[in-house]
Coordinates of C-alpha atoms in Angstrom, one line a residue:
M9 CA 70.2 150.8 192.7
R10 CA 67.7 153.6 192.4
V11 CA 66.4 155.3 189.2
N12 CA 63.7 157.9 188.6
L13 CA 60.9 156.8 186.3
T14 CA 57.8 158.5 185.1
T15 CA 56.2 155.4 183.5
F16 CA 56.9 151.7 183.3
E17 CA 57.5 152.2 179.5
Q18 CA 61.0 153.4 180.4
L19 CA 61.9 149.9 181.6
H20 CA 63.8 147.8 179.1
Q21 CA 64.4 144.6 181.1
P22 CA 62.0 142.2 182.9
V23 CA 61.0 143.6 186.3
Y24 CA 58.5 142.8 189.0
V25 CA 57.5 146.2 190.3
L26 CA 55.9 146.4 193.8
E27 CA 54.2 149.8 194.2
E28 CA 54.6 151.1 197.7
S29 CA 51.6 153.4 197.7
K30 CA 49.3 150.5 196.7
L31 CA 50.9 148.2 199.3
R32 CA 50.3 150.7 202.0
R33 CA 46.7 151.1 200.8
N34 CA 46.2 147.4 201.4
L35 CA 48.0 147.4 204.7
E36 CA 46.0 150.3 206.1
L37 CA 42.7 148.5 205.2
I38 CA 43.9 145.2 206.8
S39 CA 45.0 147.1 209.9
R40 CA 41.6 148.7 210.2
I41 CA 39.8 145.4 209.8
A42 CA 42.0 143.9 212.5
K43 CA 41.2 146.7 214.9
D44 CA 37.5 146.9 214.1
A45 CA 37.0 143.2 214.4
D46 CA 39.3 142.7 217.3
V47 CA 41.4 140.0 215.6
E48 CA 45.0 139.4 214.6
I49 CA 45.8 139.4 210.9
I50 CA 49.3 138.2 209.9
L51 CA 51.1 137.8 206.6
A52 CA 51.5 134.3 205.1
F53 CA 54.9 133.9 203.6
K54 CA 53.7 131.4 201.0
A55 CA 52.2 134.3 199.1
F56 CA 54.9 136.9 199.7
A57 CA 58.4 136.8 201.3
L58 CA 60.3 139.8 199.9
W59 CA 62.1 140.5 203.1
K60 CA 63.6 143.9 202.1
T61 CA 60.0 145.3 202.3
F62 CA 59.4 144.0 205.9
P63 CA 60.1 147.4 207.5
I64 CA 56.9 148.6 205.7
F65 CA 54.9 145.6 206.9
R66 CA 56.1 146.1 210.5
E67 CA 54.4 149.4 210.6
Y68 CA 51.0 147.6 210.3
I69 CA 51.3 144.0 211.6
N70 CA 53.2 142.3 214.4
T71 CA 54.2 138.9 213.0
V72 CA 54.0 136.4 210.1
T73 CA 53.1 132.8 209.4
A74 CA 55.5 130.2 208.1
S75 CA 55.1 126.7 206.6
S76 CA 58.7 125.5 206.7
L77 CA 62.0 125.9 208.5
N78 CA 63.3 128.4 205.9
E79 CA 60.1 130.5 206.2
A80 CA 60.3 130.4 210.0
R81 CA 63.9 131.5 210.0
L82 CA 63.1 134.3 207.6
G83 CA 60.4 135.5 209.9
Y84 CA 62.5 135.2 213.0
E85 CA 65.7 136.8 211.5
E86 CA 64.3 139.4 209.0
F87 CA 60.8 140.2 210.3
G88 CA 62.3 140.2 213.8
H89 CA 59.7 138.2 215.6
L90 CA 58.8 134.6 216.5
V91 CA 56.3 133.2 214.0
H92 CA 53.1 131.2 213.7
T93 CA 54.0 127.9 212.0
Y94 CA 52.0 125.3 210.3
S95 CA 53.3 122.5 208.1
P96 CA 51.7 119.4 206.5
A97 CA 54.5 117.4 208.0
Y98 CA 57.4 118.2 210.3
T99 CA 60.7 116.3 210.3
D100 CA 63.1 115.0 212.9
Y101 CA 65.9 117.1 211.5
E102 CA 64.0 120.4 211.5
I103 CA 61.4 120.4 214.2
D104 CA 63.8 121.6 217.0
D105 CA 64.8 124.7 215.2
I106 CA 61.2 125.4 214.1
A107 CA 60.0 125.1 217.7
K108 CA 62.6 127.6 218.9
M109 CA 61.3 130.2 216.4
S110 CA 57.6 129.8 216.9
T111 CA 55.0 131.3 219.2
H112 CA 52.3 129.2 217.7
L113 CA 52.8 125.8 216.1
T114 CA 50.0 123.8 214.5
F115 CA 50.1 120.1 213.7
N116 CA 48.4 118.7 210.6
S117 CA 47.6 115.3 212.1
L118 CA 47.1 113.6 215.4
S119 CA 50.1 111.3 214.7
Q120 CA 52.4 114.3 214.2
M121 CA 51.0 115.7 217.5
D122 CA 51.7 112.5 219.3
K123 CA 55.2 112.3 217.9
Y124 CA 56.4 115.9 218.5
A125 CA 54.3 117.7 221.1
A126 CA 56.3 116.7 224.2
R127 CA 59.6 117.3 222.4
I128 CA 58.5 120.8 221.2
K129 CA 57.3 121.8 224.7
K130 CA 60.6 120.7 226.2
I131 CA 62.5 122.9 223.7
N132 CA 60.1 125.9 223.9
P133 CA 57.8 125.7 227.0
T134 CA 55.9 128.9 226.0
V135 CA 54.9 127.8 222.4
S136 CA 51.1 127.4 221.9
L137 CA 50.3 124.2 220.1
G138 CA 47.3 123.7 217.8
I139 CA 45.8 121.1 215.4
R140 CA 44.5 121.7 211.9
V141 CA 40.9 120.6 211.5
N142 CA 39.0 119.8 208.3
P143 CA 35.4 121.3 208.2
E144 CA 34.6 119.1 205.2
Y145 CA 33.2 122.2 203.5
S146 CA 34.9 124.4 200.9
E147 CA 33.6 126.5 198.0
V148 CA 36.9 126.4 196.2
K149 CA 36.1 125.0 192.8
N150 CA 39.6 124.3 191.5
V151 CA 40.7 121.0 193.1
L152 CA 44.3 122.1 192.9
Y153 CA 43.5 124.7 195.6
N154 CA 40.8 122.9 197.6
P155 CA 42.1 121.7 201.0
C156 CA 38.8 119.9 201.7
A157 CA 38.7 117.9 198.5
L158 CA 38.0 114.1 198.8
G159 CA 41.1 112.3 200.1
T160 CA 42.7 115.6 201.3
R161 CA 45.9 115.3 203.3
F162 CA 45.1 118.4 205.3
G163 CA 43.6 118.4 208.8
V164 CA 41.6 116.2 211.1
R165 CA 37.9 115.6 210.8
A166 CA 35.6 116.2 213.8
D167 CA 34.8 112.5 214.0
K168 CA 38.5 111.7 214.6
L169 CA 39.0 114.1 217.5
P170 CA 38.9 112.9 221.1
E171 CA 36.2 114.4 223.3
Q172 CA 38.8 115.8 225.5
L173 CA 41.7 117.4 223.6
P174 CA 45.3 116.7 224.8
N175 CA 46.4 119.2 227.4
D176 CA 49.0 120.7 225.1
I177 CA 46.5 121.6 222.4
E178 CA 45.3 125.2 222.7
G179 CA 44.1 126.1 219.2
F180 CA 42.4 125.0 216.0
H181 CA 43.6 126.0 212.6
C182 CA 41.0 125.9 209.7
H183 CA 42.0 126.9 206.2
C184 CA 39.6 126.2 203.3
H185 CA 39.4 129.4 201.2
C186 CA 41.2 130.7 198.1
E187 CA 40.6 134.3 197.2
N188 CA 37.0 134.1 198.5
G189 CA 34.6 136.7 199.7
A190 CA 33.1 137.4 203.2
D191 CA 29.9 135.6 202.2
V192 CA 31.8 132.4 201.6
F193 CA 33.5 132.7 205.0
Q194 CA 30.0 133.2 206.6
R195 CA 28.7 130.0 205.1
T196 CA 31.9 128.1 206.0
L197 CA 31.8 129.3 209.6
A198 CA 28.3 127.8 210.0
H199 CA 29.7 124.4 209.0
F200 CA 32.8 124.9 211.2
E201 CA 30.8 125.8 214.3
E202 CA 28.4 123.0 213.8
K203 CA 31.2 120.4 213.7
F204 CA 33.7 121.9 216.2
A205 CA 32.0 124.2 218.7
K206 CA 31.9 121.6 221.4
W207 CA 35.7 121.9 221.7
F208 CA 35.8 125.7 221.9
T209 CA 35.8 125.8 225.7
Q210 CA 39.1 123.8 225.6
L211 CA 40.8 126.3 223.3
K212 CA 42.5 129.7 223.6
W213 CA 42.6 130.5 219.9
I214 CA 41.3 129.7 216.4
N215 CA 43.2 130.5 213.2
F216 CA 40.8 130.9 210.2
G217 CA 43.7 130.7 207.7
G218 CA 44.0 132.6 204.5
G219 CA 42.1 133.1 201.3
H220 CA 40.1 136.0 202.7
L221 CA 40.5 138.5 199.8
M222 CA 39.6 141.5 201.9
T223 CA 41.4 144.0 199.7
H224 CA 39.5 143.1 196.6
A225 CA 37.3 146.0 195.3
D226 CA 34.1 143.8 195.6
Y227 CA 34.9 142.3 199.1
D228 CA 32.3 143.1 201.7
V229 CA 34.6 144.3 204.5
E230 CA 31.8 145.4 206.8
L231 CA 30.2 141.9 206.6
L232 CA 33.6 140.3 207.5
V233 CA 33.9 142.6 210.5
K234 CA 30.3 141.8 211.6
I235 CA 30.9 138.0 211.2
L236 CA 34.0 138.2 213.4
R237 CA 32.4 140.5 216.0
D238 CA 29.4 138.2 216.2
F239 CA 31.7 135.2 216.6
H240 CA 33.4 137.0 219.5
K241 CA 30.1 137.5 221.2
R242 CA 29.3 133.8 221.0
H243 CA 32.8 132.7 222.0
P244 CA 34.4 135.6 223.9
S245 CA 37.4 133.7 225.3
L246 CA 38.8 132.8 221.9
H247 CA 41.6 134.8 220.2
I248 CA 41.0 134.9 216.4
I249 CA 43.8 134.9 213.9
L250 CA 43.6 135.4 210.1
E251 CA 46.6 134.8 207.8
P252 CA 45.8 136.0 204.3
G253 CA 48.5 136.1 201.6
S254 CA 47.0 137.5 198.4
A255 CA 45.0 140.2 200.3
F256 CA 48.2 141.9 201.4
L257 CA 49.6 142.1 197.8
W258 CA 46.4 142.3 195.7
E259 CA 46.9 144.7 192.8
T260 CA 50.1 146.1 194.2
G261 CA 52.2 145.9 191.0
P262 CA 52.9 144.3 187.6
L263 CA 55.5 142.2 185.9
V264 CA 57.0 144.2 183.1
S265 CA 58.3 142.2 180.1
Q266 CA 59.5 143.0 176.5
V267 CA 58.7 141.5 173.1
V268 CA 61.9 139.9 171.7
D269 CA 60.4 138.2 168.6
I270 CA 57.2 137.6 166.7
T271 CA 56.7 134.3 164.8
E272 CA 53.8 133.0 162.8
D273 CA 52.5 129.5 162.1
K274 CA 49.3 128.7 160.2
G275 CA 47.7 132.0 161.1
I276 CA 48.8 132.1 164.7
R277 CA 51.1 134.9 165.6
N278 CA 53.3 134.4 168.7
A279 CA 54.7 137.3 170.6
I280 CA 57.7 135.8 172.3
L281 CA 58.7 137.6 175.5
N282 CA 61.8 137.7 177.6
V283 CA 60.0 136.2 180.5
S284 CA 58.6 132.7 180.9
F285 CA 55.2 131.5 182.2
T286 CA 56.5 128.3 183.5
C287 CA 59.5 130.0 185.2
H288 CA 58.1 133.4 186.3
M289 CA 54.3 133.1 186.2
P290 CA 53.7 129.4 187.1
D291 CA 50.1 130.0 188.3
C292 CA 49.2 131.0 184.7
L293 CA 49.8 127.4 183.8
E294 CA 48.8 125.6 187.0
G295 CA 45.6 127.4 188.0
P296 CA 45.2 128.8 185.6
Y297 CA 45.4 132.3 187.0
W298 CA 45.3 134.8 184.1
P299 CA 46.3 138.3 184.9
D300 CA 45.1 141.3 182.9
V301 CA 47.5 142.4 180.2
R302 CA 47.8 146.2 179.8
N303 CA 46.4 147.5 176.5
A304 CA 45.0 144.1 175.6
Q305 CA 41.9 141.9 176.0
T306 CA 41.8 138.1 176.1
I307 CA 39.8 136.4 173.4
E308 CA 40.1 133.0 174.9
S309 CA 38.3 131.6 177.9
R310 CA 40.1 129.2 180.2
D311 CA 38.3 126.2 178.8
G312 CA 39.8 127.0 175.4
A313 CA 36.8 128.6 173.8
F314 CA 37.5 131.5 171.4
A315 CA 35.6 134.8 170.8
M316 CA 37.2 135.5 167.4
N317 CA 35.7 138.0 165.0
A318 CA 36.8 140.0 162.0
E319 CA 37.2 143.2 164.0
L320 CA 40.1 141.7 166.0
R321 CA 43.2 142.9 164.1
H322 CA 46.1 142.6 166.6
V323 CA 45.8 139.1 168.0
Y324 CA 48.8 137.4 169.5
R325 CA 49.5 134.3 171.6
L326 CA 51.9 135.4 174.3
G327 CA 54.8 133.0 174.5
G328 CA 57.5 132.5 177.1
C329 CA 61.3 132.1 176.4
S330 CA 61.8 128.6 177.8
C331 CA 61.9 125.4 175.8
L332 CA 58.7 124.1 177.3
A333 CA 56.2 123.7 174.4
G334 CA 53.3 124.8 176.6
D335 CA 55.1 128.0 177.8
F336 CA 52.4 130.4 176.6
M337 CA 49.3 132.0 177.9
G338 CA 46.2 132.4 175.7
Y339 CA 45.3 134.7 172.8
W340 CA 45.2 138.4 173.3
N341 CA 43.9 141.3 171.1
F342 CA 46.0 144.4 171.6
D343 CA 45.0 147.9 170.7
H344 CA 48.0 148.2 168.4
E345 CA 50.5 146.2 166.4
L346 CA 53.2 144.9 168.7
Q347 CA 56.8 146.0 168.0
L348 CA 60.0 144.3 168.9
G349 CA 61.4 145.7 172.2
E350 CA 58.1 147.2 173.4
N351 CA 56.7 146.4 176.9
V352 CA 54.1 143.8 177.6
I353 CA 52.8 144.4 181.1
F354 CA 51.1 141.7 183.2
E355 CA 49.0 143.3 186.0
D356 CA 48.8 142.2 189.6
M357 CA 51.8 139.8 189.6
I358 CA 53.3 140.3 193.0
H359 CA 51.3 137.8 195.2
Y360 CA 52.4 134.2 194.9
T361 CA 54.2 134.7 191.6
T362 CA 57.3 136.2 193.2
V363 CA 57.7 133.3 195.6
K364 CA 57.0 130.5 193.1
T365 CA 59.5 131.4 190.4
N366 CA 62.2 129.1 189.3
M367 CA 65.3 129.0 187.0
F368 CA 64.3 126.1 184.7
N369 CA 66.2 126.2 181.5
G370 CA 68.6 128.8 182.9
V371 CA 66.1 131.5 181.8
S372 CA 67.2 134.9 183.1
H373 CA 65.1 135.9 186.2
P374 CA 63.3 139.2 186.3
S375 CA 64.6 141.8 188.7
I376 CA 62.5 142.9 191.7
A377 CA 62.0 146.6 192.3
L378 CA 60.1 148.8 194.7
A379 CA 58.4 151.9 193.3
H380 CA 58.3 154.6 195.9
P381 CA 55.6 157.2 196.0
N382 CA 58.0 159.9 194.9
G383 CA 58.5 158.1 191.5
E384 CA 61.8 156.6 192.4
L385 CA 62.3 153.0 191.5
E386 CA 64.6 151.0 193.8
F387 CA 65.9 147.8 192.5
L388 CA 65.9 145.4 195.5
R389 CA 67.2 142.3 193.6
Q390 CA 68.9 141.8 190.3
Y391 CA 69.8 138.2 189.3
S392 CA 73.0 136.9 187.8
Y393 CA 74.6 133.7 186.4
E394 CA 75.9 133.0 189.9
D395 CA 72.3 132.7 191.2
Y396 CA 71.6 130.0 188.6
K397 CA 74.9 128.3 189.0
F398 CA 74.9 128.0 192.8
R399 CA 71.4 126.6 193.0
M400 CA 73.0 123.4 191.9
D401 CA 76.4 123.8 193.7

């Protein structure tokens, strides 16, 4: 379904809106970085997998990265290309199909490599195998997102690798960032080379994973290009791969919701919305990742501290529509008194959010739409009772 809109205020139902012009802006920058740095940059499905937009992505990138059989199949069937695959653990009942759909396949452990390498090569002799390594260094402060935290289940430390890698291993995969800048990558790379450079002559490629937030306004793109070009000079035989997720979709569109009720308890006003944080914005509770809210300012820090003062007149706690008691996100001061039916717009809600949603409590799922540059809004997906019902069929 397609409609013409001049503003999001004309929407009267919950919708994730991906703005094509902003998506292309990001894709053009990422494409330029890949060319200038002579690296391959691919889309990680864990952050975005809206397959009806793949024709746009194919104008700028050649393939994608998957972390499961379903993602591998989506890349193969809908993106139209064999994929790069990494999973923390492969299974006997899925590995054969994953192998058929992969150009690159990375193991998380030496035991998984020992178990599956020969089997995979028999099924797909051309697949290039790799091993994920742990640099034991990460500047990610939130343990929930830190792959190098104490006791991590991700990757192999340098002291556990054999001096001579198995013949089938052609690449290393290192992922230890989360929406970080080029300066963090520069410091991480120093640790990575110190620990793993002695194996580089045995490799064909290195995948430096995701978390490189290269489309953020403050990201030092030129520093990233310099880092990668300098790495090429030191190790000219290695093909370099990056697989960001958020960077592709950073600031490409909002989640538009509506106020359905306003309640009050002991001086706290709750603006209850027709969306749910636990269902439709889980990172807001897990991370927490707090998006900006249009026409509002937060008065609460993420550690619970308040910045209340007498001048704040339109303060609401934003509440979701599920039965979870904690289905709310902070306190916000709006520039006006909220009215029933008006829009509350959460900015920058396309990356990760759209792939992590669920149907807990049977809460109605927001539609997904693509805003074209000509002002036309194309509804790519509208959800129904059958979507909820058949999840448990």
